[in-house]
Amino acid sequence: DTINGAVTFDHVSFQYPDTQAAVLHDISFETKPGATVAIMGATGAGKTSLVGLIPRLYEQNTGVVKIDGKDITTLNTEYLRDAIGYVPQEIILFTGTIQDNIAWGKEDATLDEIIEAAKLAQIHDTIISFPMGYDTMLGQKGVNLSGGQKQRLTIARALVRKPGILLLDDSTSALDIRTEATLLQALRDVACTTFLITQKISSTLHADLILLLEDGSLLAQGSHEELLENCVLYQRIYES
Ligand code: DUT
Ligand code: MG
């Protein structure tokens, strides 16, 4: 069964096993299926840690995380891994073809599925502009991609699984405003709930929900308009 992508955090706190201090304090929010959720906050605020709880890369200490109303500790990890696409902050590409790089982790993906994912990730046109297309080699013997092209390639890799939830950890930082907006709209069109960690106000403008983290606490949450009205820190980020 597929997921709709509603995500709920209910009084979630978390600390890494080997550390003393909690990294996330009493986080509560909920998103509708297909929503775009922007996560902002200074370096070290807890953004990567927060999204890592959703596919159970880590386990919260208190509180409950739910997907489509189900406590994720009751779901099996294989189901979670299929349902959630995760694009980590550090991009990993290997020497091989573009096709192999997109299919990494889902080696049974068909070329059609790979192309569909690349289109959704807004990288298909770039790929077919290369003489070898999807057979283009990456790495020392192949083409060098720009930062934004690498980001979109790794987003395509996550989308090959057709996830109901996509976690983008700073994965659009090198994209221009228009390409990013097109990507977010395309994800909306396929009803993929998207968590986007970002430092850019341009990415929060169209988010259904913005989560503003400060030192592991949820300083504010709401739409762009709501935060602009109610949150001094958000106003400052907006004006800077
Ligand atoms: N932390 C650990 N162990 C880890 C990872 C992080 O103790 O394995 C700490 C570092 C930091 C806090 O957790 O004090 C939050 O880190 P996180 O990586 O979640 O912060 P971020 O908001 O993603 O920061 P950045 O914008 O630099 O990626
Ligand atoms: Mg991070």
CSV table of C-alpha atoms and ligand atoms in Angstrom, one decimal:
chain,number,residue,atom,x,y,z
A,1,ASP,CA,0.0,0.0,0.0
A,2,THR,CA,1.2,3.5,-0.8
A,3,ILE,CA,1.3,6.4,1.6
A,4,ASN,CA,-0.5,9.7,1.4
A,5,GLY,CA,2.3,11.6,3.1
A,6,ALA,CA,0.6,13.3,6.1
A,7,VAL,CA,3.3,13.7,8.7
A,8,THR,CA,2.8,14.5,12.4
A,9,PHE,CA,5.3,15.3,15.1
A,10,ASP,CA,3.7,15.2,18.6
A,11,HIS,CA,5.9,16.6,21.4
A,12,VAL,CA,9.1,15.1,19.9
A,13,SER,CA,12.4,15.5,21.7
A,14,PHE,CA,15.7,13.9,20.6
A,15,GLN,CA,19.3,13.7,21.6
A,16,TYR,CA,22.1,11.7,20.0
A,17,PRO,CA,23.1,8.7,22.1
A,18,ASP,CA,26.6,9.9,22.6
A,19,THR,CA,25.8,13.4,23.6
A,20,GLN,CA,24.6,15.2,26.8
A,21,ALA,CA,22.3,17.9,25.5
A,22,ALA,CA,19.0,17.4,23.6
A,23,VAL,CA,19.2,18.5,19.9
A,24,LEU,CA,15.4,18.8,19.4
A,25,HIS,CA,13.0,20.0,22.1
A,26,ASP,CA,9.3,19.4,22.2
A,27,ILE,CA,8.6,19.7,18.4
A,28,SER,CA,5.0,19.5,17.4
A,29,PHE,CA,3.5,20.2,13.9
A,30,GLU,CA,1.4,18.5,11.3
A,31,THR,CA,1.3,18.5,7.5
A,32,LYS,CA,-1.3,17.6,5.0
A,33,PRO,CA,-0.5,15.0,2.3
A,34,GLY,CA,1.3,16.6,-0.6
A,35,ALA,CA,2.3,19.7,1.3
A,36,THR,CA,5.5,21.6,0.9
A,37,VAL,CA,7.3,22.1,4.2
A,38,ALA,CA,10.2,24.5,4.4
A,39,ILE,CA,12.6,24.1,7.4
A,40,MET,CA,14.8,27.1,8.2
A,41,GLY,CA,17.2,27.9,11.0
A,42,ALA,CA,20.8,28.7,11.6
A,43,THR,CA,23.6,26.1,11.3
A,44,GLY,CA,23.4,23.6,14.1
A,45,ALA,CA,19.7,24.4,14.8
A,46,GLY,CA,18.7,20.8,14.3
A,47,LYS,CA,17.3,20.8,10.8
A,48,THR,CA,19.1,17.6,9.6
A,49,SER,CA,18.3,15.9,12.8
A,50,LEU,CA,14.6,16.7,12.5
A,51,VAL,CA,14.2,15.2,9.0
A,52,GLY,CA,16.3,12.2,10.0
A,53,LEU,CA,13.6,11.1,12.5
A,54,ILE,CA,11.0,10.7,9.7
A,55,PRO,CA,12.7,7.6,8.0
A,56,ARG,CA,13.9,6.5,11.5
A,57,LEU,CA,17.6,7.1,10.8
A,58,TYR,CA,17.4,8.1,14.5
A,59,GLU,CA,14.9,7.4,17.2
A,60,GLN,CA,13.3,10.2,19.2
A,61,ASN,CA,13.6,10.0,23.0
A,62,THR,CA,10.1,11.2,23.7
A,63,GLY,CA,7.0,12.0,21.7
A,64,VAL,CA,5.5,10.4,18.6
A,65,VAL,CA,6.2,10.7,14.9
A,66,LYS,CA,3.3,9.6,12.7
A,67,ILE,CA,2.8,9.0,8.9
A,68,ASP,CA,-0.8,9.0,7.8
A,69,GLY,CA,-1.8,8.7,11.4
A,70,LYS,CA,0.3,5.7,12.1
A,71,ASP,CA,3.1,5.7,14.7
A,72,ILE,CA,6.2,5.1,12.6
A,73,THR,CA,7.7,2.8,15.2
A,74,THR,CA,4.9,0.4,14.3
A,75,LEU,CA,5.8,0.5,10.5
A,76,ASN,CA,8.4,-1.8,9.0
A,77,THR,CA,11.6,-0.2,7.9
A,78,GLU,CA,11.4,-1.6,4.4
A,79,TYR,CA,8.0,0.1,3.9
A,80,LEU,CA,9.4,3.4,5.3
A,81,ARG,CA,12.5,3.2,3.1
A,82,ASP,CA,10.3,2.8,0.0
A,83,ALA,CA,7.9,5.4,1.0
A,84,ILE,CA,10.4,8.1,1.9
A,85,GLY,CA,13.0,9.6,-0.5
A,86,TYR,CA,16.0,11.1,1.3
A,87,VAL,CA,18.5,13.4,-0.4
A,88,PRO,CA,21.3,14.0,2.2
A,89,GLN,CA,23.2,17.2,2.6
A,90,GLU,CA,26.4,15.6,1.2
A,91,ILE,CA,26.0,14.7,-2.5
A,92,ILE,CA,27.4,11.3,-3.4
A,93,LEU,CA,28.0,10.6,-7.1
A,94,PHE,CA,30.2,7.8,-8.4
A,95,THR,CA,32.2,7.2,-11.6
A,96,GLY,CA,29.6,5.6,-13.9
A,97,THR,CA,26.8,6.7,-16.2
A,98,ILE,CA,24.1,9.2,-15.4
A,99,GLN,CA,21.6,6.4,-15.6
A,100,ASP,CA,23.5,4.2,-13.1
A,101,ASN,CA,23.9,7.2,-10.8
A,102,ILE,CA,20.1,7.8,-10.8
A,103,ALA,CA,19.3,4.2,-10.4
A,104,TRP,CA,21.7,3.7,-7.5
A,105,GLY,CA,19.9,1.8,-4.7
A,106,LYS,CA,17.1,0.7,-7.1
A,107,GLU,CA,19.1,-1.2,-9.7
A,108,ASP,CA,15.9,-2.7,-11.1
A,109,ALA,CA,14.6,0.7,-12.2
A,110,THR,CA,13.7,0.8,-15.9
A,111,LEU,CA,14.9,3.5,-18.2
A,112,ASP,CA,11.4,4.9,-18.4
A,113,GLU,CA,11.3,5.2,-14.6
A,114,ILE,CA,14.7,6.9,-14.6
A,115,ILE,CA,13.6,9.4,-17.2
A,116,GLU,CA,10.4,10.1,-15.4
A,117,ALA,CA,12.3,10.8,-12.2
A,118,ALA,CA,14.8,13.0,-14.1
A,119,LYS,CA,12.0,15.0,-15.6
A,120,LEU,CA,10.4,15.5,-12.2
A,121,ALA,CA,13.7,16.6,-10.8
A,122,GLN,CA,14.1,19.1,-13.7
A,123,ILE,CA,17.4,17.6,-14.9
A,124,HIS,CA,16.1,15.6,-18.0
A,125,ASP,CA,16.7,18.5,-20.5
A,126,THR,CA,20.3,18.9,-19.3
A,127,ILE,CA,20.9,15.1,-19.6
A,128,ILE,CA,19.6,14.8,-23.2
A,129,SER,CA,21.7,17.8,-24.2
A,130,PHE,CA,24.8,15.6,-23.7
A,131,PRO,CA,25.7,13.6,-26.8
A,132,MET,CA,25.5,10.3,-24.9
A,133,GLY,CA,22.4,11.3,-23.0
A,134,TYR,CA,21.6,8.9,-20.1
A,135,ASP,CA,24.8,6.9,-21.0
A,136,THR,CA,27.0,9.9,-20.3
A,137,MET,CA,29.9,9.1,-17.9
A,138,LEU,CA,30.3,11.0,-14.7
A,139,GLY,CA,33.6,11.4,-12.9
A,140,GLN,CA,37.2,11.8,-14.1
A,141,LYS,CA,36.6,10.4,-17.5
A,142,GLY,CA,33.2,12.0,-18.1
A,143,VAL,CA,31.4,15.3,-17.8
A,144,ASN,CA,31.7,17.6,-14.9
A,145,LEU,CA,28.3,18.8,-13.6
A,146,SER,CA,27.6,22.1,-11.9
A,147,GLY,CA,26.6,22.1,-8.3
A,148,GLY,CA,22.9,22.6,-9.2
A,149,GLN,CA,23.0,19.8,-11.8
A,150,LYS,CA,24.5,17.4,-9.2
A,151,GLN,CA,21.8,18.4,-6.7
A,152,ARG,CA,19.0,17.7,-9.3
A,153,LEU,CA,20.6,14.3,-10.2
A,154,THR,CA,20.5,13.2,-6.6
A,155,ILE,CA,16.9,14.4,-6.3
A,156,ALA,CA,16.1,12.3,-9.3
A,157,ARG,CA,17.8,9.3,-7.6
A,158,ALA,CA,15.4,9.7,-4.6
A,159,LEU,CA,12.4,10.1,-6.9
A,160,VAL,CA,13.0,6.8,-8.8
A,161,ARG,CA,11.2,5.1,-5.9
A,162,LYS,CA,8.1,7.3,-6.4
A,163,PRO,CA,8.2,8.2,-2.7
A,164,GLY,CA,5.1,9.8,-1.0
A,165,ILE,CA,7.5,11.9,1.1
A,166,LEU,CA,10.7,13.5,-0.1
A,167,LEU,CA,13.3,15.0,2.3
A,168,LEU,CA,15.6,17.5,0.7
A,169,ASP,CA,18.5,18.5,2.9
A,170,ASP,CA,19.7,21.8,1.4
A,171,SER,CA,19.4,20.1,-2.0
A,172,THR,CA,18.2,23.2,-3.8
A,173,SER,CA,20.8,25.6,-2.5
A,174,ALA,CA,22.5,25.9,-5.9
A,175,LEU,CA,19.3,26.2,-8.0
A,176,ASP,CA,18.1,29.5,-9.3
A,177,ILE,CA,14.8,30.7,-8.0
A,178,ARG,CA,12.8,29.7,-11.1
A,179,THR,CA,14.2,26.2,-11.4
A,180,GLU,CA,13.5,25.7,-7.7
A,181,ALA,CA,10.0,27.0,-8.0
A,182,THR,CA,9.3,24.7,-11.0
A,183,LEU,CA,10.7,21.7,-9.1
A,184,LEU,CA,8.5,22.4,-6.0
A,185,GLN,CA,5.5,22.8,-8.3
A,186,ALA,CA,6.2,19.5,-10.1
A,187,LEU,CA,6.4,17.7,-6.7
A,188,ARG,CA,3.1,19.3,-5.7
A,189,ASP,CA,1.6,18.1,-9.0
A,190,VAL,CA,2.5,14.5,-8.1
A,191,ALA,CA,1.3,15.0,-4.5
A,192,CYS,CA,4.7,14.3,-3.0
A,193,THR,CA,5.0,15.7,0.5
A,194,THR,CA,8.2,17.6,0.4
A,195,PHE,CA,10.4,18.7,3.4
A,196,LEU,CA,12.9,21.3,2.1
A,197,ILE,CA,15.7,22.4,4.4
A,198,THR,CA,16.7,25.8,3.1
A,199,GLN,CA,18.4,29.1,3.9
A,200,LYS,CA,16.6,30.9,1.1
A,201,ILE,CA,13.4,33.0,1.6
A,202,SER,CA,12.6,32.3,-2.1
A,203,SER,CA,12.0,28.7,-1.2
A,204,THR,CA,9.7,29.5,1.7
A,205,LEU,CA,7.4,31.8,-0.2
A,206,HIS,CA,5.2,29.1,-1.6
A,207,ALA,CA,5.6,26.6,1.3
A,208,ASP,CA,2.3,25.5,2.9
A,209,LEU,CA,4.2,25.3,6.2
A,210,ILE,CA,7.4,26.9,7.4
A,211,LEU,CA,9.2,25.5,10.4
A,212,LEU,CA,11.7,27.9,12.0
A,213,LEU,CA,14.1,26.2,14.3
A,214,GLU,CA,16.3,27.9,16.8
A,215,ASP,CA,18.7,25.9,19.0
A,216,GLY,CA,16.5,22.8,18.6
A,217,SER,CA,13.2,24.4,19.4
A,218,LEU,CA,10.4,25.3,17.0
A,219,LEU,CA,10.5,29.1,17.3
A,220,ALA,CA,7.7,29.6,14.9
A,221,GLN,CA,5.5,27.7,12.4
A,222,GLY,CA,3.1,28.9,9.8
A,223,SER,CA,2.8,30.3,6.3
A,224,HIS,CA,5.1,33.0,4.9
A,225,GLU,CA,2.4,35.6,5.6
A,226,GLU,CA,1.8,34.4,9.1
A,227,LEU,CA,5.5,34.3,10.1
A,228,LEU,CA,6.1,37.8,8.5
A,229,GLU,CA,3.4,39.1,10.8
A,230,ASN,CA,4.2,37.2,14.0
A,231,CYS,CA,7.9,36.3,14.0
A,232,VAL,CA,10.6,38.9,14.5
A,233,LEU,CA,13.4,36.5,13.5
A,234,TYR,CA,11.6,35.6,10.2
A,235,GLN,CA,11.1,39.3,9.5
A,236,ARG,CA,14.8,39.8,10.0
A,237,ILE,CA,15.7,36.9,7.6
A,238,TYR,CA,13.2,38.3,5.1
A,239,GLU,CA,14.7,41.8,5.2
A,240,SER,CA,18.3,40.7,5.1
B,1,DUT,N1,24.9,16.6,16.3
B,1,DUT,C1,25.4,15.6,17.1
B,1,DUT,N2,25.7,14.3,16.5
B,1,DUT,C2,25.4,14.1,15.2
B,1,DUT,C3,24.9,15.2,14.4
B,1,DUT,C4,24.7,16.4,15.0
B,1,DUT,O1,25.6,15.7,18.3
B,1,DUT,O2,25.7,13.0,14.7
B,1,DUT,C5,24.6,17.9,16.9
B,1,DUT,C6,25.3,19.1,16.3
B,1,DUT,C7,24.3,20.2,16.5
B,1,DUT,C8,23.0,19.5,16.6
B,1,DUT,O3,23.2,18.2,16.8
B,1,DUT,O4,24.6,20.8,17.8
B,1,DUT,C9,22.1,19.8,15.4
B,1,DUT,O5,22.8,19.3,14.3
B,1,DUT,P1,22.0,19.3,12.8
B,1,DUT,O6,23.0,18.6,11.9
B,1,DUT,O7,20.7,18.7,13.0
B,1,DUT,O8,21.9,20.8,12.5
B,1,DUT,P2,21.5,21.6,11.1
B,1,DUT,O9,20.5,22.5,11.5
B,1,DUT,O10,21.2,20.6,10.1
B,1,DUT,O11,22.9,22.4,10.8
B,1,DUT,P3,23.5,22.7,9.3
B,1,DUT,O12,22.7,23.9,8.8
B,1,DUT,O13,24.9,23.1,9.6
B,1,DUT,O14,23.4,21.5,8.5
B,2,MG,MG,22.1,20.0,8.3
